[in-house]
Amino acid sequence: MELRQLRYFVAVAEELHFGRAAKRVHISGPALSQQIIALERELGTDLFVRDRRTVRLNQAGRTLLADARRLLALADDAKHRVTRTAAESTPLRLGYVSWLPDELKAVVGPSVELRIDEWVLPSHAQADRVAEGTLDIALTWVTAQQARERGLTAHLLRAEVLHAVLPGVSSPEPVAAQQLRVLIDADESAWSSWNRFAAECAAYAKARVVKIDDGGVTGDAFYAHVRRLGAPVLASPKRHTAITPPSLGQRPVANPVPLWTWSLVHRGDDERAGVRQVVESLTALARSRDWRQPPGAPWWVPADDPHRSVLAGGTDLL
């Protein structure tokens, strides 16, 4: 008997319908029937009573079902343990979008081999990569719904205060959020997370949305938009590689203060010790640096931000 045949048998025994069982195990109906016939020939006995309308187990089938379930459970458990052991011996792949703690590897320690992934991709792409297993952990921005749909656990690592850039010199004098211009880019493949955050922020603050199509959420194109608009523009958390022109300055935003939350995400069912070590080390660092502490002034995060309760002094996990 092959494990594959036992899986097919259990599917038919539980569904009592060859069509439904075939869909469940992802093969065609005729192929499933042939596998069951081959198993019956090997055992030298029928396992089902069949007629044109119904399928039901006979006594031999009922006897085999209990044993088949035990054998499959043992096989699955063995596979899980081997896979987990192999995973523990491989480096953990960590992806990011824009920001990483400078002391990342030193804080995690030598007991975990951590590899920083070279693909710096948008937030939604990094969350998808963790969910599909091409990354183990990522520092990214997610909504609560995105985390749930992808089976991810999100830990708050940093609440980044966003500022405004405007013509003139830098000043500690705040700009009212209502006076902001908020850029939304047409390229959803690159800017969907920012667009979602920015649109909701603008709606809440009654700020003006400015639609662009040149990737000017960051870089030289961003500064060009600030000069063109001649008004305070909300800066994204994307790190600028371009130098701020001397004709432009920064000012804080108030009423409310926009917060961009950086989440450390991993798959919810990933119980490896290395993943736990990374999470515990980085969240401890975040607490010691007050990265998770919101400002004293009124602040804002999107309605579906997974860390609203943490920022308000509640529990740590989504």
PDB file of C-alpha atoms in Angstrom:
ATOM      1  CA  MET A   1       0.000   0.000   0.000  1.00  0.00           C
ATOM      2  CA  GLU A   2       1.154   3.508  -0.784  1.00  0.00           C
ATOM      3  CA  LEU A   3       0.452   6.501   1.428  1.00  0.00           C
ATOM      4  CA  ARG A   4      -1.003   8.215  -1.613  1.00  0.00           C
ATOM      5  CA  GLN A   5      -3.566   5.432  -2.018  1.00  0.00           C
ATOM      6  CA  LEU A   6      -4.452   5.592   1.663  1.00  0.00           C
ATOM      7  CA  ARG A   7      -5.075   9.358   1.354  1.00  0.00           C
ATOM      8  CA  TYR A   8      -7.376   8.690  -1.590  1.00  0.00           C
ATOM      9  CA  PHE A   9      -9.169   5.965   0.331  1.00  0.00           C
ATOM     10  CA  VAL A  10      -9.712   8.190   3.383  1.00  0.00           C
ATOM     11  CA  ALA A  11     -11.057  10.974   1.173  1.00  0.00           C
ATOM     12  CA  VAL A  12     -13.633   8.660  -0.422  1.00  0.00           C
ATOM     13  CA  ALA A  13     -14.493   7.097   2.951  1.00  0.00           C
ATOM     14  CA  GLU A  14     -15.156  10.515   4.486  1.00  0.00           C
ATOM     15  CA  GLU A  15     -16.924  12.086   1.523  1.00  0.00           C
ATOM     16  CA  LEU A  16     -18.799   8.926   0.422  1.00  0.00           C
ATOM     17  CA  HIS A  17     -18.799  10.473  -3.034  1.00  0.00           C
ATOM     18  CA  PHE A  18     -16.104   9.952  -5.662  1.00  0.00           C
ATOM     19  CA  GLY A  19     -16.611  13.363  -7.288  1.00  0.00           C
ATOM     20  CA  ARG A  20     -16.222  15.328  -4.062  1.00  0.00           C
ATOM     21  CA  ALA A  21     -13.293  13.154  -2.965  1.00  0.00           C
ATOM     22  CA  ALA A  22     -11.536  13.723  -6.311  1.00  0.00           C
ATOM     23  CA  LYS A  23     -11.808  17.495  -5.889  1.00  0.00           C
ATOM     24  CA  ARG A  24     -10.528  17.237  -2.329  1.00  0.00           C
ATOM     25  CA  VAL A  25      -7.348  15.365  -3.349  1.00  0.00           C
ATOM     26  CA  HIS A  26      -6.943  17.301  -6.606  1.00  0.00           C
ATOM     27  CA  ILE A  27      -7.111  14.461  -9.124  1.00  0.00           C
ATOM     28  CA  SER A  28      -9.694  13.429 -11.720  1.00  0.00           C
ATOM     29  CA  GLY A  29     -12.613  11.180 -10.851  1.00  0.00           C
ATOM     30  CA  PRO A  30     -11.530   8.303 -13.146  1.00  0.00           C
ATOM     31  CA  ALA A  31      -7.971   8.436 -11.771  1.00  0.00           C
ATOM     32  CA  LEU A  32      -9.295   8.260  -8.218  1.00  0.00           C
ATOM     33  CA  SER A  33     -11.491   5.278  -9.074  1.00  0.00           C
ATOM     34  CA  GLN A  34      -8.516   3.461 -10.580  1.00  0.00           C
ATOM     35  CA  GLN A  35      -6.416   4.050  -7.464  1.00  0.00           C
ATOM     36  CA  ILE A  36      -9.155   2.687  -5.197  1.00  0.00           C
ATOM     37  CA  ILE A  37      -9.551  -0.380  -7.438  1.00  0.00           C
ATOM     38  CA  ALA A  38      -5.782  -0.949  -7.347  1.00  0.00           C
ATOM     39  CA  LEU A  39      -5.807  -0.737  -3.536  1.00  0.00           C
ATOM     40  CA  GLU A  40      -8.689  -3.212  -3.320  1.00  0.00           C
ATOM     41  CA  ARG A  41      -6.856  -5.632  -5.625  1.00  0.00           C
ATOM     42  CA  GLU A  42      -3.724  -5.422  -3.483  1.00  0.00           C
ATOM     43  CA  LEU A  43      -5.752  -6.103  -0.324  1.00  0.00           C
ATOM     44  CA  GLY A  44      -7.793  -8.825  -2.003  1.00  0.00           C
ATOM     45  CA  THR A  45     -11.139  -7.399  -0.897  1.00  0.00           C
ATOM     46  CA  ASP A  46     -13.626  -4.654  -1.700  1.00  0.00           C
ATOM     47  CA  LEU A  47     -13.664  -1.656   0.618  1.00  0.00           C
ATOM     48  CA  PHE A  48     -16.899  -0.036  -0.510  1.00  0.00           C
ATOM     49  CA  VAL A  49     -20.410  -1.030  -1.429  1.00  0.00           C
ATOM     50  CA  ARG A  50     -21.191   0.857  -4.640  1.00  0.00           C
ATOM     51  CA  ASP A  51     -24.326   1.363  -6.664  1.00  0.00           C
ATOM     52  CA  ARG A  52     -25.339   4.027  -9.160  1.00  0.00           C
ATOM     53  CA  ARG A  53     -26.362   6.524  -6.505  1.00  0.00           C
ATOM     54  CA  THR A  54     -24.462   5.774  -3.303  1.00  0.00           C
ATOM     55  CA  VAL A  55     -21.086   4.773  -1.950  1.00  0.00           C
ATOM     56  CA  ARG A  56     -20.691   3.358   1.543  1.00  0.00           C
ATOM     57  CA  LEU A  57     -18.015   1.524   3.498  1.00  0.00           C
ATOM     58  CA  ASN A  58     -18.279  -2.221   4.054  1.00  0.00           C
ATOM     59  CA  GLN A  59     -16.828  -3.962   7.092  1.00  0.00           C
ATOM     60  CA  ALA A  60     -13.340  -4.239   5.547  1.00  0.00           C
ATOM     61  CA  GLY A  61     -13.424  -0.554   4.653  1.00  0.00           C
ATOM     62  CA  ARG A  62     -14.402   0.445   8.181  1.00  0.00           C
ATOM     63  CA  THR A  63     -11.540  -1.626   9.566  1.00  0.00           C
ATOM     64  CA  LEU A  64      -9.021  -0.072   7.188  1.00  0.00           C
ATOM     65  CA  LEU A  65     -10.245   3.488   7.798  1.00  0.00           C
ATOM     66  CA  ALA A  66      -9.091   3.605  11.409  1.00  0.00           C
ATOM     67  CA  ASP A  67      -5.670   2.157  10.518  1.00  0.00           C
ATOM     68  CA  ALA A  68      -5.304   4.431   7.497  1.00  0.00           C
ATOM     69  CA  ARG A  69      -5.962   7.527   9.584  1.00  0.00           C
ATOM     70  CA  ARG A  70      -3.334   6.460  12.134  1.00  0.00           C
ATOM     71  CA  LEU A  71      -0.747   5.729   9.420  1.00  0.00           C
ATOM     72  CA  LEU A  72      -1.364   9.049   7.690  1.00  0.00           C
ATOM     73  CA  ALA A  73      -1.166  10.929  10.975  1.00  0.00           C
ATOM     74  CA  LEU A  74       2.188   9.265  11.743  1.00  0.00           C
ATOM     75  CA  ALA A  75       3.481  10.109   8.271  1.00  0.00           C
ATOM     76  CA  ASP A  76       2.358  13.731   8.546  1.00  0.00           C
ATOM     77  CA  ASP A  77       3.908  14.056  11.984  1.00  0.00           C
ATOM     78  CA  ALA A  78       7.207  12.620  10.757  1.00  0.00           C
ATOM     79  CA  LYS A  79       7.222  14.994   7.782  1.00  0.00           C
ATOM     80  CA  HIS A  80       6.485  17.969  10.050  1.00  0.00           C
ATOM     81  CA  ARG A  81       9.289  17.083  12.456  1.00  0.00           C
ATOM     82  CA  VAL A  82      11.827  16.561   9.663  1.00  0.00           C
ATOM     83  CA  THR A  83      10.785  19.803   7.964  1.00  0.00           C
ATOM     84  CA  ARG A  84      10.979  21.711  11.234  1.00  0.00           C
ATOM     85  CA  THR A  85      14.439  20.296  12.004  1.00  0.00           C
ATOM     86  CA  ALA A  86      15.681  21.231   8.539  1.00  0.00           C
ATOM     87  CA  ALA A  87      14.197  24.714   8.839  1.00  0.00           C
ATOM     88  CA  GLU A  88      15.920  25.300  12.170  1.00  0.00           C
ATOM     89  CA  SER A  89      19.304  24.641  10.554  1.00  0.00           C
ATOM     90  CA  THR A  90      18.838  27.140   7.704  1.00  0.00           C
ATOM     91  CA  PRO A  91      19.261  30.935   7.920  1.00  0.00           C
ATOM     92  CA  LEU A  92      16.183  33.014   8.629  1.00  0.00           C
ATOM     93  CA  ARG A  93      15.355  35.314   5.727  1.00  0.00           C
ATOM     94  CA  LEU A  94      14.298  38.802   6.788  1.00  0.00           C
ATOM     95  CA  GLY A  95      12.877  41.267   4.284  1.00  0.00           C
ATOM     96  CA  TYR A  96      12.247  44.969   4.668  1.00  0.00           C
ATOM     97  CA  VAL A  97      10.800  47.941   2.825  1.00  0.00           C
ATOM     98  CA  SER A  98      12.610  51.071   3.907  1.00  0.00           C
ATOM     99  CA  TRP A  99      13.747  50.936   7.528  1.00  0.00           C
ATOM    100  CA  LEU A 100      15.870  48.501   9.528  1.00  0.00           C
ATOM    101  CA  PRO A 101      17.394  48.965  12.995  1.00  0.00           C
ATOM    102  CA  ASP A 102      21.114  49.676  12.595  1.00  0.00           C
ATOM    103  CA  GLU A 103      22.032  47.161  15.294  1.00  0.00           C
ATOM    104  CA  LEU A 104      19.759  44.398  13.975  1.00  0.00           C
ATOM    105  CA  LYS A 105      22.147  41.426  13.862  1.00  0.00           C
ATOM    106  CA  ALA A 106      23.961  42.400  17.054  1.00  0.00           C
ATOM    107  CA  VAL A 107      20.678  42.584  18.952  1.00  0.00           C
ATOM    108  CA  VAL A 108      19.424  39.228  17.645  1.00  0.00           C
ATOM    109  CA  GLY A 109      22.720  37.602  18.630  1.00  0.00           C
ATOM    110  CA  PRO A 110      24.908  34.844  17.182  1.00  0.00           C
ATOM    111  CA  SER A 111      22.516  32.026  18.068  1.00  0.00           C
ATOM    112  CA  VAL A 112      20.328  32.923  15.053  1.00  0.00           C
ATOM    113  CA  GLU A 113      21.753  33.054  11.547  1.00  0.00           C
ATOM    114  CA  LEU A 114      19.879  35.974  10.024  1.00  0.00           C
ATOM    115  CA  ARG A 115      20.065  36.806   6.327  1.00  0.00           C
ATOM    116  CA  ILE A 116      18.831  40.222   5.198  1.00  0.00           C
ATOM    117  CA  ASP A 117      17.061  39.696   1.899  1.00  0.00           C
ATOM    118  CA  GLU A 118      18.420  41.820  -0.958  1.00  0.00           C
ATOM    119  CA  TRP A 119      14.996  42.333  -2.540  1.00  0.00           C
ATOM    120  CA  VAL A 120      13.710  45.623  -1.120  1.00  0.00           C
ATOM    121  CA  LEU A 121      10.058  45.568  -2.179  1.00  0.00           C
ATOM    122  CA  PRO A 122       6.820  47.409  -1.287  1.00  0.00           C
ATOM    123  CA  SER A 123       5.009  46.568   1.940  1.00  0.00           C
ATOM    124  CA  HIS A 124       2.262  44.428   0.409  1.00  0.00           C
ATOM    125  CA  ALA A 125       4.824  42.423  -1.588  1.00  0.00           C
ATOM    126  CA  GLN A 126       6.928  41.668   1.491  1.00  0.00           C
ATOM    127  CA  ALA A 127       3.848  40.564   3.444  1.00  0.00           C
ATOM    128  CA  ASP A 128       2.902  38.246   0.562  1.00  0.00           C
ATOM    129  CA  ARG A 129       6.414  36.780   0.489  1.00  0.00           C
ATOM    130  CA  VAL A 130       6.255  35.922   4.198  1.00  0.00           C
ATOM    131  CA  ALA A 131       2.856  34.297   3.699  1.00  0.00           C
ATOM    132  CA  GLU A 132       4.086  32.180   0.778  1.00  0.00           C
ATOM    133  CA  GLY A 133       7.316  31.194   2.556  1.00  0.00           C
ATOM    134  CA  THR A 134       9.961  32.950   0.439  1.00  0.00           C
ATOM    135  CA  LEU A 135      10.677  35.107   3.498  1.00  0.00           C
ATOM    136  CA  ASP A 136      10.511  34.056   7.140  1.00  0.00           C
ATOM    137  CA  ILE A 137      10.126  37.524   8.689  1.00  0.00           C
ATOM    138  CA  ALA A 138       9.629  41.027   7.335  1.00  0.00           C
ATOM    139  CA  LEU A 139       9.603  44.580   8.606  1.00  0.00           C
ATOM    140  CA  THR A 140       6.691  46.073   6.745  1.00  0.00           C
ATOM    141  CA  TRP A 141       3.372  47.922   6.961  1.00  0.00           C
ATOM    142  CA  VAL A 142       0.174  45.873   7.038  1.00  0.00           C
ATOM    143  CA  THR A 143      -3.446  46.338   7.928  1.00  0.00           C
ATOM    144  CA  ALA A 144      -5.163  43.997  10.349  1.00  0.00           C
ATOM    145  CA  GLN A 145      -7.197  42.536   7.489  1.00  0.00           C
ATOM    146  CA  GLN A 146      -4.088  41.874   5.379  1.00  0.00           C
ATOM    147  CA  ALA A 147      -2.447  40.067   8.284  1.00  0.00           C
ATOM    148  CA  ARG A 148      -5.527  37.908   8.933  1.00  0.00           C
ATOM    149  CA  GLU A 149      -5.993  37.003   5.271  1.00  0.00           C
ATOM    150  CA  ARG A 150      -2.347  35.932   4.969  1.00  0.00           C
ATOM    151  CA  GLY A 151      -2.180  34.059   8.279  1.00  0.00           C
ATOM    152  CA  LEU A 152       0.429  36.467   9.652  1.00  0.00           C
ATOM    153  CA  THR A 153       1.180  37.607  13.176  1.00  0.00           C
ATOM    154  CA  ALA A 154       2.188  41.275  13.395  1.00  0.00           C
ATOM    155  CA  HIS A 155       4.265  42.782  16.224  1.00  0.00           C
ATOM    156  CA  LEU A 156       4.619  46.539  16.530  1.00  0.00           C
ATOM    157  CA  LEU A 157       8.253  47.566  16.218  1.00  0.00           C
ATOM    158  CA  ARG A 158       8.047  51.284  15.538  1.00  0.00           C
ATOM    159  CA  ALA A 159       5.459  54.045  15.326  1.00  0.00           C
ATOM    160  CA  GLU A 160       7.139  56.494  12.938  1.00  0.00           C
ATOM    161  CA  VAL A 161       5.982  60.094  13.107  1.00  0.00           C
ATOM    162  CA  LEU A 162       5.542  61.543   9.609  1.00  0.00           C
ATOM    163  CA  HIS A 163       6.433  65.148   8.904  1.00  0.00           C
ATOM    164  CA  ALA A 164       5.706  67.722   6.238  1.00  0.00           C
ATOM    165  CA  VAL A 165       8.086  69.132   3.628  1.00  0.00           C
ATOM    166  CA  LEU A 166       7.409  72.631   2.333  1.00  0.00           C
ATOM    167  CA  PRO A 167       9.136  75.613   0.733  1.00  0.00           C
ATOM    168  CA  GLY A 168      11.213  77.545   3.256  1.00  0.00           C
ATOM    169  CA  VAL A 169      13.409  76.605   6.194  1.00  0.00           C
ATOM    170  CA  SER A 170      12.928  73.816   8.699  1.00  0.00           C
ATOM    171  CA  SER A 171      11.077  74.790  11.850  1.00  0.00           C
ATOM    172  CA  PRO A 172       9.648  73.126  14.980  1.00  0.00           C
ATOM    173  CA  GLU A 173       6.445  75.071  14.409  1.00  0.00           C
ATOM    174  CA  PRO A 174       3.820  72.457  13.462  1.00  0.00           C
ATOM    175  CA  VAL A 175       1.688  72.455  10.346  1.00  0.00           C
ATOM    176  CA  ALA A 176      -1.990  71.590  10.831  1.00  0.00           C
ATOM    177  CA  ALA A 177      -2.839  68.301   9.125  1.00  0.00           C
ATOM    178  CA  GLN A 178      -5.716  70.010   7.343  1.00  0.00           C
ATOM    179  CA  GLN A 179      -3.218  72.215   5.473  1.00  0.00           C
ATOM    180  CA  LEU A 180      -1.341  69.238   3.995  1.00  0.00           C
ATOM    181  CA  ARG A 181      -1.152  68.074   0.422  1.00  0.00           C
ATOM    182  CA  VAL A 182      -1.095  64.273   0.287  1.00  0.00           C
ATOM    183  CA  LEU A 183       0.360  62.540  -2.770  1.00  0.00           C
ATOM    184  CA  ILE A 184      -1.252  59.395  -4.190  1.00  0.00           C
ATOM    185  CA  ASP A 185       0.527  57.645  -7.072  1.00  0.00           C
ATOM    186  CA  ALA A 186      -1.170  55.888  -9.981  1.00  0.00           C
ATOM    187  CA  ASP A 187       1.178  52.888  -9.739  1.00  0.00           C
ATOM    188  CA  GLU A 188      -0.636  50.610  -7.303  1.00  0.00           C
ATOM    189  CA  SER A 189       1.929  47.845  -7.759  1.00  0.00           C
ATOM    190  CA  ALA A 190       4.537  50.027  -6.056  1.00  0.00           C
ATOM    191  CA  TRP A 191       2.502  52.322  -3.828  1.00  0.00           C
ATOM    192  CA  SER A 192      -0.705  50.518  -2.808  1.00  0.00           C
ATOM    193  CA  SER A 193       0.151  50.558   0.921  1.00  0.00           C
ATOM    194  CA  TRP A 194       1.120  54.226   0.907  1.00  0.00           C
ATOM    195  CA  ASN A 195      -1.919  55.119  -1.202  1.00  0.00           C
ATOM    196  CA  ARG A 196      -4.218  53.380   1.256  1.00  0.00           C
ATOM    197  CA  PHE A 197      -2.614  55.117   4.237  1.00  0.00           C
ATOM    198  CA  ALA A 198      -2.472  58.513   2.499  1.00  0.00           C
ATOM    199  CA  ALA A 199      -6.062  58.472   1.252  1.00  0.00           C
ATOM    200  CA  GLU A 200      -7.428  57.603   4.691  1.00  0.00           C
ATOM    201  CA  CYS A 201      -5.188  60.188   6.365  1.00  0.00           C
ATOM    202  CA  ALA A 202      -6.330  62.901   3.961  1.00  0.00           C
ATOM    203  CA  ALA A 203      -9.987  62.004   4.462  1.00  0.00           C
ATOM    204  CA  TYR A 204      -9.637  62.082   8.253  1.00  0.00           C
ATOM    205  CA  ALA A 205      -7.718  65.374   8.350  1.00  0.00           C
ATOM    206  CA  LYS A 206      -9.711  66.954   5.493  1.00  0.00           C
ATOM    207  CA  ALA A 207      -6.427  67.514   3.662  1.00  0.00           C
ATOM    208  CA  ARG A 208      -6.115  67.824  -0.101  1.00  0.00           C
ATOM    209  CA  VAL A 209      -5.224  64.747  -2.172  1.00  0.00           C
ATOM    210  CA  VAL A 210      -2.901  65.307  -5.143  1.00  0.00           C
ATOM    211  CA  LYS A 211      -2.799  62.498  -7.699  1.00  0.00           C
ATOM    212  CA  ILE A 212       0.525  61.850  -9.422  1.00  0.00           C
ATOM    213  CA  ASP A 213       1.840  59.267 -11.891  1.00  0.00           C
ATOM    214  CA  ASP A 214       5.625  59.610 -11.714  1.00  0.00           C
ATOM    215  CA  GLY A 215       6.578  57.759  -8.521  1.00  0.00           C
ATOM    216  CA  GLY A 216       7.011  61.121  -6.836  1.00  0.00           C
ATOM    217  CA  VAL A 217       6.103  59.813  -3.393  1.00  0.00           C
ATOM    218  CA  THR A 218       9.855  59.863  -2.786  1.00  0.00           C
ATOM    219  CA  GLY A 219      13.131  61.127  -4.242  1.00  0.00           C
ATOM    220  CA  ASP A 220      13.805  64.121  -6.476  1.00  0.00           C
ATOM    221  CA  ALA A 221      10.322  63.868  -7.981  1.00  0.00           C
ATOM    222  CA  PHE A 222       8.829  64.317  -4.508  1.00  0.00           C
ATOM    223  CA  TYR A 223      10.791  67.522  -3.970  1.00  0.00           C
ATOM    224  CA  ALA A 224       9.714  68.728  -7.403  1.00  0.00           C
ATOM    225  CA  HIS A 225       6.067  68.253  -6.376  1.00  0.00           C
ATOM    226  CA  VAL A 226       6.651  70.222  -3.167  1.00  0.00           C
ATOM    227  CA  ARG A 227       8.115  73.126  -5.160  1.00  0.00           C
ATOM    228  CA  ARG A 228       5.299  72.937  -7.712  1.00  0.00           C
ATOM    229  CA  LEU A 229       2.549  72.890  -5.087  1.00  0.00           C
ATOM    230  CA  GLY A 230       4.140  75.575  -2.922  1.00  0.00           C
ATOM    231  CA  ALA A 231       2.492  74.040   0.154  1.00  0.00           C
ATOM    232  CA  PRO A 232       3.277  71.528   2.929  1.00  0.00           C
ATOM    233  CA  VAL A 233       3.317  67.973   1.560  1.00  0.00           C
ATOM    234  CA  LEU A 234       3.133  64.903   3.791  1.00  0.00           C
ATOM    235  CA  ALA A 235       6.388  62.942   3.521  1.00  0.00           C
ATOM    236  CA  SER A 236       6.179  59.170   3.260  1.00  0.00           C
ATOM    237  CA  PRO A 237       8.272  56.872   5.501  1.00  0.00           C
ATOM    238  CA  LYS A 238      10.269  55.819   2.422  1.00  0.00           C
ATOM    239  CA  ARG A 239      13.882  56.821   3.015  1.00  0.00           C
ATOM    240  CA  HIS A 240      14.976  59.534   0.589  1.00  0.00           C
ATOM    241  CA  THR A 241      18.217  58.857  -1.234  1.00  0.00           C
ATOM    242  CA  ALA A 242      18.034  62.330  -2.803  1.00  0.00           C
ATOM    243  CA  ILE A 243      19.393  65.288  -0.845  1.00  0.00           C
ATOM    244  CA  THR A 244      16.764  67.755   0.369  1.00  0.00           C
ATOM    245  CA  PRO A 245      17.109  70.962  -1.681  1.00  0.00           C
ATOM    246  CA  PRO A 246      18.156  74.009   0.387  1.00  0.00           C
ATOM    247  CA  SER A 247      14.955  75.781  -0.677  1.00  0.00           C
ATOM    248  CA  LEU A 248      12.822  73.228   1.212  1.00  0.00           C
ATOM    249  CA  GLY A 249      12.429  72.525   4.911  1.00  0.00           C
ATOM    250  CA  GLN A 250      10.687  70.133   7.287  1.00  0.00           C
ATOM    251  CA  ARG A 251       8.026  70.824   9.896  1.00  0.00           C
ATOM    252  CA  PRO A 252       6.079  68.558  12.233  1.00  0.00           C
ATOM    253  CA  VAL A 253       2.399  67.839  11.583  1.00  0.00           C
ATOM    254  CA  ALA A 254      -0.249  68.369  14.252  1.00  0.00           C
ATOM    255  CA  ASN A 255      -3.957  67.831  14.877  1.00  0.00           C
ATOM    256  CA  PRO A 256      -3.429  64.949  14.399  1.00  0.00           C
ATOM    257  CA  VAL A 257       0.129  63.598  14.162  1.00  0.00           C
ATOM    258  CA  PRO A 258       0.200  60.919  11.392  1.00  0.00           C
ATOM    259  CA  LEU A 259       1.839  57.665  12.554  1.00  0.00           C
ATOM    260  CA  TRP A 260       3.154  54.994  10.213  1.00  0.00           C
ATOM    261  CA  THR A 261       3.488  51.674  12.048  1.00  0.00           C
ATOM    262  CA  TRP A 262       6.289  49.278  11.158  1.00  0.00           C
ATOM    263  CA  SER A 263       5.244  45.681  11.830  1.00  0.00           C
ATOM    264  CA  LEU A 264       7.535  42.723  12.345  1.00  0.00           C
ATOM    265  CA  VAL A 265       5.508  39.953  10.674  1.00  0.00           C
ATOM    266  CA  HIS A 266       5.872  36.191  10.484  1.00  0.00           C
ATOM    267  CA  ARG A 267       3.575  33.296   9.686  1.00  0.00           C
ATOM    268  CA  GLY A 268       1.205  32.626  12.538  1.00  0.00           C
ATOM    269  CA  ASP A 269       2.012  28.913  12.603  1.00  0.00           C
ATOM    270  CA  ASP A 270       5.800  29.383  12.506  1.00  0.00           C
ATOM    271  CA  GLU A 271       6.910  28.208  15.949  1.00  0.00           C
ATOM    272  CA  ARG A 272      10.658  27.945  15.278  1.00  0.00           C
ATOM    273  CA  ALA A 273      12.938  29.061  18.080  1.00  0.00           C
ATOM    274  CA  GLY A 274      14.868  31.340  15.711  1.00  0.00           C
ATOM    275  CA  VAL A 275      11.754  33.266  14.744  1.00  0.00           C
ATOM    276  CA  ARG A 276      10.809  33.621  18.407  1.00  0.00           C
ATOM    277  CA  GLN A 277      14.334  34.881  19.205  1.00  0.00           C
ATOM    278  CA  VAL A 278      14.178  37.550  16.484  1.00  0.00           C
ATOM    279  CA  VAL A 279      10.742  38.734  17.632  1.00  0.00           C
ATOM    280  CA  GLU A 280      11.676  38.868  21.320  1.00  0.00           C
ATOM    281  CA  SER A 281      15.016  40.594  20.683  1.00  0.00           C
ATOM    282  CA  LEU A 282      13.657  43.276  18.365  1.00  0.00           C
ATOM    283  CA  THR A 283      10.528  44.045  20.361  1.00  0.00           C
ATOM    284  CA  ALA A 284      12.698  44.381  23.492  1.00  0.00           C
ATOM    285  CA  LEU A 285      14.958  46.786  21.599  1.00  0.00           C
ATOM    286  CA  ALA A 286      11.918  48.742  20.428  1.00  0.00           C
ATOM    287  CA  ARG A 287      10.642  49.121  23.989  1.00  0.00           C
ATOM    288  CA  SER A 288      14.039  50.232  25.263  1.00  0.00           C
ATOM    289  CA  ARG A 289      14.274  52.903  22.535  1.00  0.00           C
ATOM    290  CA  ASP A 290      10.636  54.023  22.924  1.00  0.00           C
ATOM    291  CA  TRP A 291      10.039  53.292  19.235  1.00  0.00           C
ATOM    292  CA  ARG A 292       6.554  52.048  20.056  1.00  0.00           C
ATOM    293  CA  GLN A 293       5.625  55.098  22.116  1.00  0.00           C
ATOM    294  CA  PRO A 294       3.130  57.446  20.419  1.00  0.00           C
ATOM    295  CA  PRO A 295       3.556  61.215  20.811  1.00  0.00           C
ATOM    296  CA  GLY A 296       1.817  63.063  23.592  1.00  0.00           C
ATOM    297  CA  ALA A 297      -0.152  65.164  21.104  1.00  0.00           C
ATOM    298  CA  PRO A 298      -3.264  63.739  19.383  1.00  0.00           C
ATOM    299  CA  TRP A 299      -2.147  61.146  16.846  1.00  0.00           C
ATOM    300  CA  TRP A 300      -3.729  59.165  14.039  1.00  0.00           C
ATOM    301  CA  VAL A 301      -3.360  55.723  12.486  1.00  0.00           C
ATOM    302  CA  PRO A 302      -5.715  54.099   9.952  1.00  0.00           C
ATOM    303  CA  ALA A 303      -8.860  52.486  11.333  1.00  0.00           C
ATOM    304  CA  ASP A 304      -7.580  49.014  10.411  1.00  0.00           C
ATOM    305  CA  ASP A 305      -4.086  49.446  11.819  1.00  0.00           C
ATOM    306  CA  PRO A 306      -3.231  46.234  13.718  1.00  0.00           C
ATOM    307  CA  HIS A 307      -1.507  48.117  16.557  1.00  0.00           C
ATOM    308  CA  ARG A 308      -4.114  50.602  17.687  1.00  0.00           C
ATOM    309  CA  SER A 309      -4.495  48.829  21.033  1.00  0.00           C
ATOM    310  CA  VAL A 310      -0.723  48.701  21.577  1.00  0.00           C
ATOM    311  CA  LEU A 311      -0.394  52.419  20.909  1.00  0.00           C
ATOM    312  CA  ALA A 312      -3.215  53.027  23.349  1.00  0.00           C
ATOM    313  CA  GLY A 313      -1.452  50.931  25.992  1.00  0.00           C
ATOM    314  CA  GLY A 314      -3.084  47.553  25.291  1.00  0.00           C
ATOM    315  CA  THR A 315      -1.818  44.092  24.333  1.00  0.00           C
ATOM    316  CA  ASP A 316       1.192  43.417  22.149  1.00  0.00           C
ATOM    317  CA  LEU A 317      -0.093  41.072  19.446  1.00  0.00           C
ATOM    318  CA  LEU A 318      -2.595  41.277  16.627  1.00  0.00           C
TER     319      LEU A 318
END
